Amino acid sequence: MITPELLSILLLIAAYLKQGFALSTESLRTPPLTTKPQSGAVVVVGGGFIGSSFCAVYLASGKRVVCSDPFVSEADLKKRIETVWPTVRARGIGGKFDSCPTSPPFERLTFESSVETALRENPTQFVQECTIEDIESKQEVLGRLDELLADQPSTIISSSTSYIPHELLITKCKHHKDRVLVGHPTIPYLDSFLEIYGTSQTHVNAAQAWYSQAGFEAVVMKKTIPGHLFNSFLTMNMRHGNKLVKDGVCTPQDVNVVLRHLGRFMYARHGYLSLLSTIGGDRGLKGGLDLSAKIKMSAISIVFYSLLKKVLFFFKGSRVRRIADFMAKKLQDKVEPPPAQEWIEACGEFEAQVTKNGTLSVPTGLFQACEPMFQRTPYEVGNDPFAIEGPSDKN
Ligand SMILES: NC(=O)c1ccc[n+]([C@@H]2O[C@H](COP(=O)([O-])OP(=O)(O)OC[C@H]3O[C@@H](n4cnc5c(N)ncnc54)[C@H](O)[C@@H]3O)[C@@H](O)[C@H]2O)c1
């Protein structure tokens, strides 16, 4: 008779054996990948907005690029690259501005409408998939690429997908699922962010080395979620903005203004903690963390206070307040843990650097360190190309 306990032990053993087997077959099938920057051509599949943008960045970083797209002409692709080229040059690749020629080095670009020919004639270690964001279509394209590269298991196939989680991408890859990764950029010609997810550490390490050689700042996800990291933050902001508008707190234009300025302040190397450092005034990060904990606590406590006041009407207000504070503290610790210690330490070190001569306050030091960033984002009031035009703007 199989009891539930026995069943769960059996399932655990099965899962362990499966994992062990997967690891051992990976090491048999896949020749060792190097985390050293790879040479050779990169094949970009899809020559639309993101594909052409990747082509420009890869060309600027000195690579030979083969682009394949059955629905785009070579002339169109070149035109797109030419359009974004001045921006790529201006932002530099890996901080280098000089190595970028004034016009795109098209002698290093090959266009091939058929992906079969592109892969057959250009042995490659890296394929960047940039086709349309549609689950079925992505599954087909990635399955086909895996098939065409069946005898090259160490060739990485990295998908630019914005939202589709990895487990849905690889359903039609029959040969080497492990080398299919998420390699999601923001907009490569404008910005160097990139996020990676994969199930094989070897391939993930090699992809990270590859992307950093091309000037990307790549983060590796430990788990897969829809929208990955970047778009999950975007979705959260959008959802919150929509709710604020729906609740009548502000207008869509106001949300836009808030996010634009928030974006400008989330500038420095330690993200939102840097913002907290400036909010903390002369007490820096410590002051900012205290203040932020206090604000959140008060907000939760006020909710408890107003509820308890209705129930505990025979108690004094101050006593109800103490009970509400106690409950708020318990709830806050549970639902929103403080930032990780290593994060606080990293931000603390940054603070120490910018104030090292002891003559600067934390906010002044941070602003000075980040001034170049402010100079590059000159969105002054009334000069915002992304502003939503609302009735009030027309008046
Ligand atoms: N647009 C963005 O801001 C952005 C940012 C990051 C990532 N992405 C992701 O990048 C991918 C591409 O997006 P985009 O904005 O460049 O779209 P796009 O529509 O501009 O380009 C898609 C290209 O894929 C081509 N294509 C379609 N099927 C193909 C096939 N079977 N083989 C080869 N090419 C094929 C199309 O002809 C088109 O040129 C999507 O997964 C998207 O989610 C987009």
XYZ file of C-alpha atoms and ligand atoms in Angstrom:
439
model
C 0.000 0.000 0.000
C 1.484 3.377 -1.036
C 0.961 6.040 1.606
C 1.159 9.769 0.745
C 4.495 9.980 2.639
C 5.957 7.102 0.643
C 4.658 8.641 -2.574
C 6.353 11.981 -1.841
C 9.649 10.197 -1.005
C 9.435 8.306 -4.311
C 8.718 11.537 -6.192
C 11.693 13.231 -4.534
C 13.988 10.358 -5.498
C 12.647 10.439 -9.077
C 13.226 14.220 -9.282
C 16.757 13.804 -7.920
C 17.594 11.048 -10.388
C 16.129 13.081 -13.265
C 18.231 16.107 -12.320
C 21.357 14.001 -11.949
C 20.684 12.412 -15.340
C 20.108 15.802 -16.970
C 23.425 17.061 -15.609
C 25.342 14.014 -16.758
C 23.848 14.039 -20.270
C 24.626 17.743 -20.599
C 28.275 17.132 -19.892
C 28.335 14.317 -22.459
C 26.527 16.162 -25.238
C 27.916 19.650 -24.968
C 31.567 20.324 -25.679
C 33.018 22.663 -23.065
C 31.965 26.227 -23.674
C 34.409 28.950 -22.937
C 33.540 32.031 -20.941
C 36.309 33.784 -22.852
C 34.851 36.260 -25.346
C 34.059 34.368 -28.536
C 35.112 35.375 -31.993
C 33.343 34.578 -35.289
C 30.088 35.900 -36.674
C 26.936 36.491 -34.703
C 23.751 35.512 -36.502
C 20.822 37.843 -35.814
C 17.479 36.283 -36.761
C 14.899 39.018 -37.452
C 15.900 42.406 -38.812
C 13.127 44.560 -37.327
C 13.446 47.236 -34.648
C 15.404 45.154 -32.118
C 17.233 42.929 -34.639
C 18.625 45.916 -36.561
C 19.492 47.585 -33.272
C 21.447 44.496 -32.152
C 23.184 44.468 -35.570
C 24.326 48.074 -34.999
C 25.635 47.335 -31.506
C 27.403 44.146 -32.572
C 28.984 45.941 -35.544
C 30.083 48.754 -33.245
C 31.654 46.243 -30.873
C 33.778 44.896 -33.745
C 31.899 41.687 -34.571
C 31.057 40.211 -37.934
C 27.262 40.149 -38.229
C 24.952 38.000 -40.327
C 21.304 39.065 -40.289
C 18.474 36.911 -41.553
C 14.873 37.997 -42.153
C 12.616 36.743 -44.981
C 10.349 39.805 -44.788
C 12.921 42.626 -44.750
C 15.237 43.710 -47.569
C 18.959 44.243 -47.183
C 18.463 47.904 -48.113
C 15.854 48.335 -45.344
C 18.122 46.719 -42.785
C 21.043 48.965 -43.741
C 18.823 52.018 -43.585
C 17.724 51.088 -40.070
C 21.312 50.571 -38.937
C 22.351 53.904 -40.473
C 19.517 55.653 -38.612
C 20.565 54.398 -35.176
C 24.311 54.549 -35.809
C 24.930 58.135 -34.577
C 23.253 57.225 -31.249
C 25.306 54.044 -30.887
C 28.467 56.067 -31.551
C 27.429 58.786 -29.132
C 26.786 56.378 -26.283
C 29.900 54.346 -27.010
C 30.269 50.610 -26.559
C 31.757 49.491 -23.274
C 32.637 53.131 -22.567
C 34.736 53.329 -25.750
C 33.823 56.093 -28.172
C 36.868 56.179 -30.450
C 36.726 52.676 -31.902
C 33.381 53.323 -33.624
C 33.754 54.460 -37.255
C 31.679 57.437 -38.408
C 29.503 55.267 -40.640
C 28.440 51.628 -40.102
C 31.130 49.111 -41.195
C 28.860 47.304 -43.661
C 31.826 45.283 -44.926
C 31.315 43.237 -41.721
C 27.558 42.789 -42.339
C 26.009 39.990 -44.394
C 22.299 39.831 -45.147
C 20.617 36.540 -45.947
C 16.862 36.147 -46.253
C 16.997 32.388 -45.666
C 18.008 31.388 -42.156
C 19.091 27.953 -43.423
C 21.642 29.555 -45.763
C 22.705 32.060 -43.117
C 23.558 29.279 -40.665
C 25.013 26.889 -43.242
C 27.401 29.439 -44.701
C 28.362 31.169 -41.466
C 29.497 28.888 -38.665
C 28.561 30.676 -35.472
C 28.822 30.385 -31.718
C 25.987 32.815 -31.044
C 22.515 33.358 -32.486
C 20.396 36.310 -31.344
C 16.735 35.612 -32.058
C 14.728 38.834 -32.627
C 11.516 37.735 -34.336
C 7.997 38.843 -33.447
C 6.687 38.466 -29.869
C 4.183 35.686 -30.386
C 4.331 32.456 -28.372
C 3.593 29.982 -31.198
C 5.805 31.788 -33.670
C 8.711 31.992 -31.198
C 8.353 28.282 -30.386
C 8.468 27.453 -34.113
C 11.452 29.702 -34.836
C 13.464 28.470 -31.832
C 12.585 24.826 -32.591
C 13.771 25.359 -36.177
C 17.016 27.014 -35.064
C 17.679 24.162 -32.618
C 17.058 21.709 -35.466
C 19.356 23.538 -37.903
C 22.082 23.687 -35.260
C 21.524 20.136 -33.978
C 25.145 19.151 -34.571
C 26.491 22.308 -32.880
C 25.300 21.960 -29.262
C 27.619 24.625 -27.951
C 26.122 27.331 -30.174
C 24.003 29.566 -27.995
C 20.537 30.593 -29.183
C 19.502 33.637 -27.207
C 15.964 34.984 -27.498
C 15.152 38.686 -27.213
C 11.664 37.872 -25.961
C 10.183 40.614 -23.791
C 7.640 38.609 -21.814
C 7.654 34.900 -22.661
C 9.139 32.758 -19.884
C 11.849 30.274 -20.808
C 9.805 27.098 -20.249
C 7.320 28.239 -22.917
C 10.036 29.194 -25.396
C 11.720 25.799 -25.609
C 8.740 23.475 -26.123
C 9.673 22.715 -29.744
C 13.436 22.446 -29.207
C 14.096 18.744 -29.537
C 17.882 18.650 -29.518
C 19.661 20.914 -27.014
C 17.165 22.883 -24.918
C 19.948 23.891 -22.536
C 21.626 26.186 -25.056
C 18.415 28.147 -25.660
C 18.431 31.197 -23.387
C 16.465 34.332 -22.734
C 18.707 37.270 -23.708
C 16.326 40.204 -23.347
C 17.643 43.735 -23.972
C 15.943 47.058 -23.397
C 16.612 48.835 -26.701
C 20.168 47.957 -27.642
C 21.065 51.076 -29.612
C 19.916 53.339 -26.768
C 20.780 51.389 -23.664
C 23.108 48.576 -22.602
C 20.854 46.637 -20.187
C 20.347 42.951 -20.855
C 18.891 40.076 -18.803
C 19.749 36.413 -19.224
C 17.983 33.260 -18.128
C 18.947 29.698 -18.918
C 18.965 26.203 -17.437
C 22.650 25.454 -18.049
C 25.144 27.422 -16.000
C 27.841 26.803 -18.628
C 25.794 28.385 -21.397
C 24.633 31.227 -19.157
C 28.246 32.047 -18.199
C 29.327 31.958 -21.836
C 26.421 34.233 -22.834
C 27.240 36.684 -20.068
C 30.854 36.849 -21.266
C 29.648 37.317 -24.836
C 27.252 40.138 -23.959
C 29.738 41.961 -21.783
C 32.256 41.865 -24.637
C 29.623 43.595 -26.772
C 29.257 46.312 -24.120
C 26.095 45.091 -22.385
C 25.504 45.222 -18.658
C 23.992 41.765 -18.292
C 22.213 40.432 -15.222
C 21.471 36.735 -14.769
C 18.070 35.650 -13.485
C 17.969 32.711 -11.092
C 14.324 31.967 -11.800
C 12.083 32.564 -14.747
C 9.061 34.876 -14.554
C 6.816 36.366 -17.259
C 8.218 39.733 -18.302
C 11.599 38.849 -16.763
C 13.021 41.503 -14.445
C 12.797 44.661 -16.521
C 9.243 44.348 -17.751
C 8.032 43.101 -14.366
C 9.090 46.494 -12.974
C 7.470 48.226 -15.929
C 4.220 46.306 -15.365
C 4.266 47.131 -11.663
C 4.637 50.846 -12.412
C 1.905 50.751 -15.027
C -0.467 48.894 -12.739
C 0.160 51.315 -9.891
C -0.202 54.334 -12.186
C -3.494 53.024 -13.574
C -4.798 52.397 -10.073
C -3.890 55.902 -8.918
C -5.750 57.374 -11.892
C -8.745 55.078 -11.364
C -8.874 55.971 -7.661
C -8.956 59.637 -8.635
C -5.618 60.429 -6.966
C -4.108 62.060 -10.057
C -4.305 62.272 -13.851
C -2.381 60.136 -16.388
C -0.290 63.228 -17.138
C 0.675 63.451 -13.475
C 1.745 59.782 -13.427
C 3.923 60.492 -16.437
C 5.567 63.440 -14.747
C 6.182 61.454 -11.530
C 7.717 58.484 -13.359
C 9.890 60.712 -15.517
C 11.391 62.370 -12.469
C 11.584 59.133 -10.490
C 13.452 57.640 -13.455
C 15.954 60.485 -13.381
C 16.627 59.993 -9.694
C 16.975 56.214 -9.857
C 20.206 56.945 -11.633
C 23.156 55.947 -9.596
C 24.939 52.705 -9.242
C 22.806 51.441 -6.391
C 19.357 52.114 -7.762
C 16.627 52.955 -5.360
C 18.975 52.840 -2.371
C 20.846 55.797 -3.876
C 17.557 57.629 -3.961
C 17.069 56.749 -0.298
C 20.551 58.133 0.429
C 19.541 61.512 -0.893
C 16.179 61.421 0.877
C 18.116 60.706 4.081
C 19.788 64.124 3.755
C 23.035 64.481 5.675
C 22.404 61.144 7.418
C 22.687 59.470 4.005
C 21.511 55.909 3.504
C 20.979 55.272 7.225
C 18.653 58.270 7.438
C 16.862 57.263 4.230
C 16.254 53.691 5.395
C 14.956 54.902 8.776
C 12.670 57.404 7.113
C 11.332 54.945 4.564
C 10.648 52.306 7.277
C 8.886 54.959 9.352
C 6.721 56.142 6.454
C 5.664 52.602 5.546
C 5.002 51.736 9.191
C 2.890 54.861 9.708
C 0.845 54.130 6.604
C 0.001 50.591 7.767
C -0.512 51.742 11.350
C -3.037 54.384 10.281
C -5.139 51.689 8.600
C -5.057 49.527 11.746
C -5.729 52.552 13.929
C -8.891 53.538 12.083
C -10.164 49.932 12.148
C -9.350 49.413 15.831
C -10.887 52.734 16.825
C -14.223 51.413 15.666
C -13.903 48.199 17.681
C -12.015 49.413 20.797
C -14.030 52.575 21.324
C -13.692 52.309 25.133
C -9.831 52.569 24.914
C -7.915 55.836 24.828
C -6.652 56.946 21.402
C -2.980 56.718 22.494
C -3.422 53.121 23.618
C -5.117 52.174 20.329
C -2.261 53.884 18.507
C 0.307 51.744 20.368
C -1.578 48.537 19.498
C -1.862 49.669 15.864
C 1.889 50.448 15.751
C 2.710 47.015 17.176
C 0.515 45.246 14.604
C 1.904 47.391 11.774
C 5.496 46.538 12.743
C 4.694 42.801 12.788
C 2.952 42.996 9.416
C 5.669 45.109 7.813
C 8.431 42.709 8.884
C 6.437 39.882 7.380
C 5.350 41.334 4.062
C 8.207 43.668 3.305
C 11.616 42.639 4.581
C 14.325 45.330 4.655
C 16.863 45.464 1.766
C 19.557 42.771 1.771
C 22.596 43.557 3.929
C 25.029 43.180 0.986
C 23.018 45.770 -0.916
C 23.154 48.173 2.009
C 26.922 47.609 2.315
C 27.511 48.202 -1.411
C 25.522 51.425 -1.256
C 27.362 52.432 1.916
C 30.696 51.983 0.114
C 29.461 54.121 -2.753
C 28.429 56.827 -0.303
C 31.862 56.687 1.296
C 33.513 57.118 -2.121
C 31.531 60.174 -3.123
C 32.048 61.864 0.216
C 35.590 60.671 0.819
C 37.270 64.012 1.344
C 34.785 64.710 4.107
C 33.831 68.084 2.695
C 30.682 66.936 0.924
C 27.317 65.919 2.286
C 25.949 62.621 0.941
C 23.328 64.171 -1.369
C 25.777 66.702 -2.818
C 28.387 63.979 -3.400
C 25.846 61.735 -5.089
C 24.555 64.495 -7.333
C 28.087 65.425 -8.362
C 28.919 61.790 -9.139
C 25.772 61.448 -11.214
C 25.857 64.803 -12.997
C 26.884 63.268 -16.346
C 23.706 61.192 -16.256
C 21.577 64.285 -15.710
C 23.327 65.999 -18.599
C 22.419 63.109 -20.877
C 18.713 63.204 -20.003
C 17.719 66.797 -20.665
C 13.981 66.354 -20.286
C 13.067 69.793 -19.096
C 9.504 70.787 -18.354
C 7.630 71.131 -21.645
C 10.379 69.350 -23.555
C 9.415 65.742 -22.964
C 9.097 63.757 -26.189
C 7.170 61.040 -24.327
C 4.664 63.297 -22.590
C 1.029 62.227 -22.853
C -0.936 65.020 -24.399
C -3.998 65.655 -22.262
C -6.796 68.232 -22.365
C -4.897 70.500 -19.956
C -1.822 70.522 -22.260
C -3.856 71.887 -25.153
C -5.080 74.935 -23.269
N 10.383 46.741 -29.394
C 10.951 46.765 -28.203
O 10.972 47.772 -27.511
C 11.607 45.521 -27.669
C 12.546 45.623 -26.646
C 13.184 44.475 -26.191
C 12.878 43.236 -26.743
N 11.947 43.158 -27.731
C 11.657 41.846 -28.299
O 12.434 41.707 -29.479
C 11.727 40.877 -30.415
C 11.575 41.632 -31.736
O 10.804 42.778 -31.515
P 10.800 43.999 -32.534
O 10.293 45.170 -31.774
O 12.121 44.089 -33.214
O 9.692 43.545 -33.571
P 9.636 43.894 -35.133
O 8.264 43.582 -35.555
O 10.162 45.252 -35.393
O 10.644 42.860 -35.792
C 10.383 41.499 -35.895
C 11.065 41.007 -37.132
O 11.014 39.585 -37.159
C 10.878 39.219 -38.530
N 10.424 37.840 -38.583
C 9.197 37.361 -38.361
N 9.219 36.015 -38.484
C 10.482 35.674 -38.810
C 11.143 34.443 -39.073
N 10.485 33.308 -39.034
N 12.470 34.461 -39.331
C 13.166 35.616 -39.345
N 12.580 36.814 -39.126
C 11.272 36.836 -38.854
C 9.908 40.231 -39.108
O 10.040 40.308 -40.502
C 10.381 41.510 -38.429
O 11.327 42.190 -39.227
C 10.406 40.514 -29.755
O 10.522 39.290 -29.108
C 10.234 41.632 -28.738
O 9.432 41.252 -27.650
C 11.319 44.277 -28.224
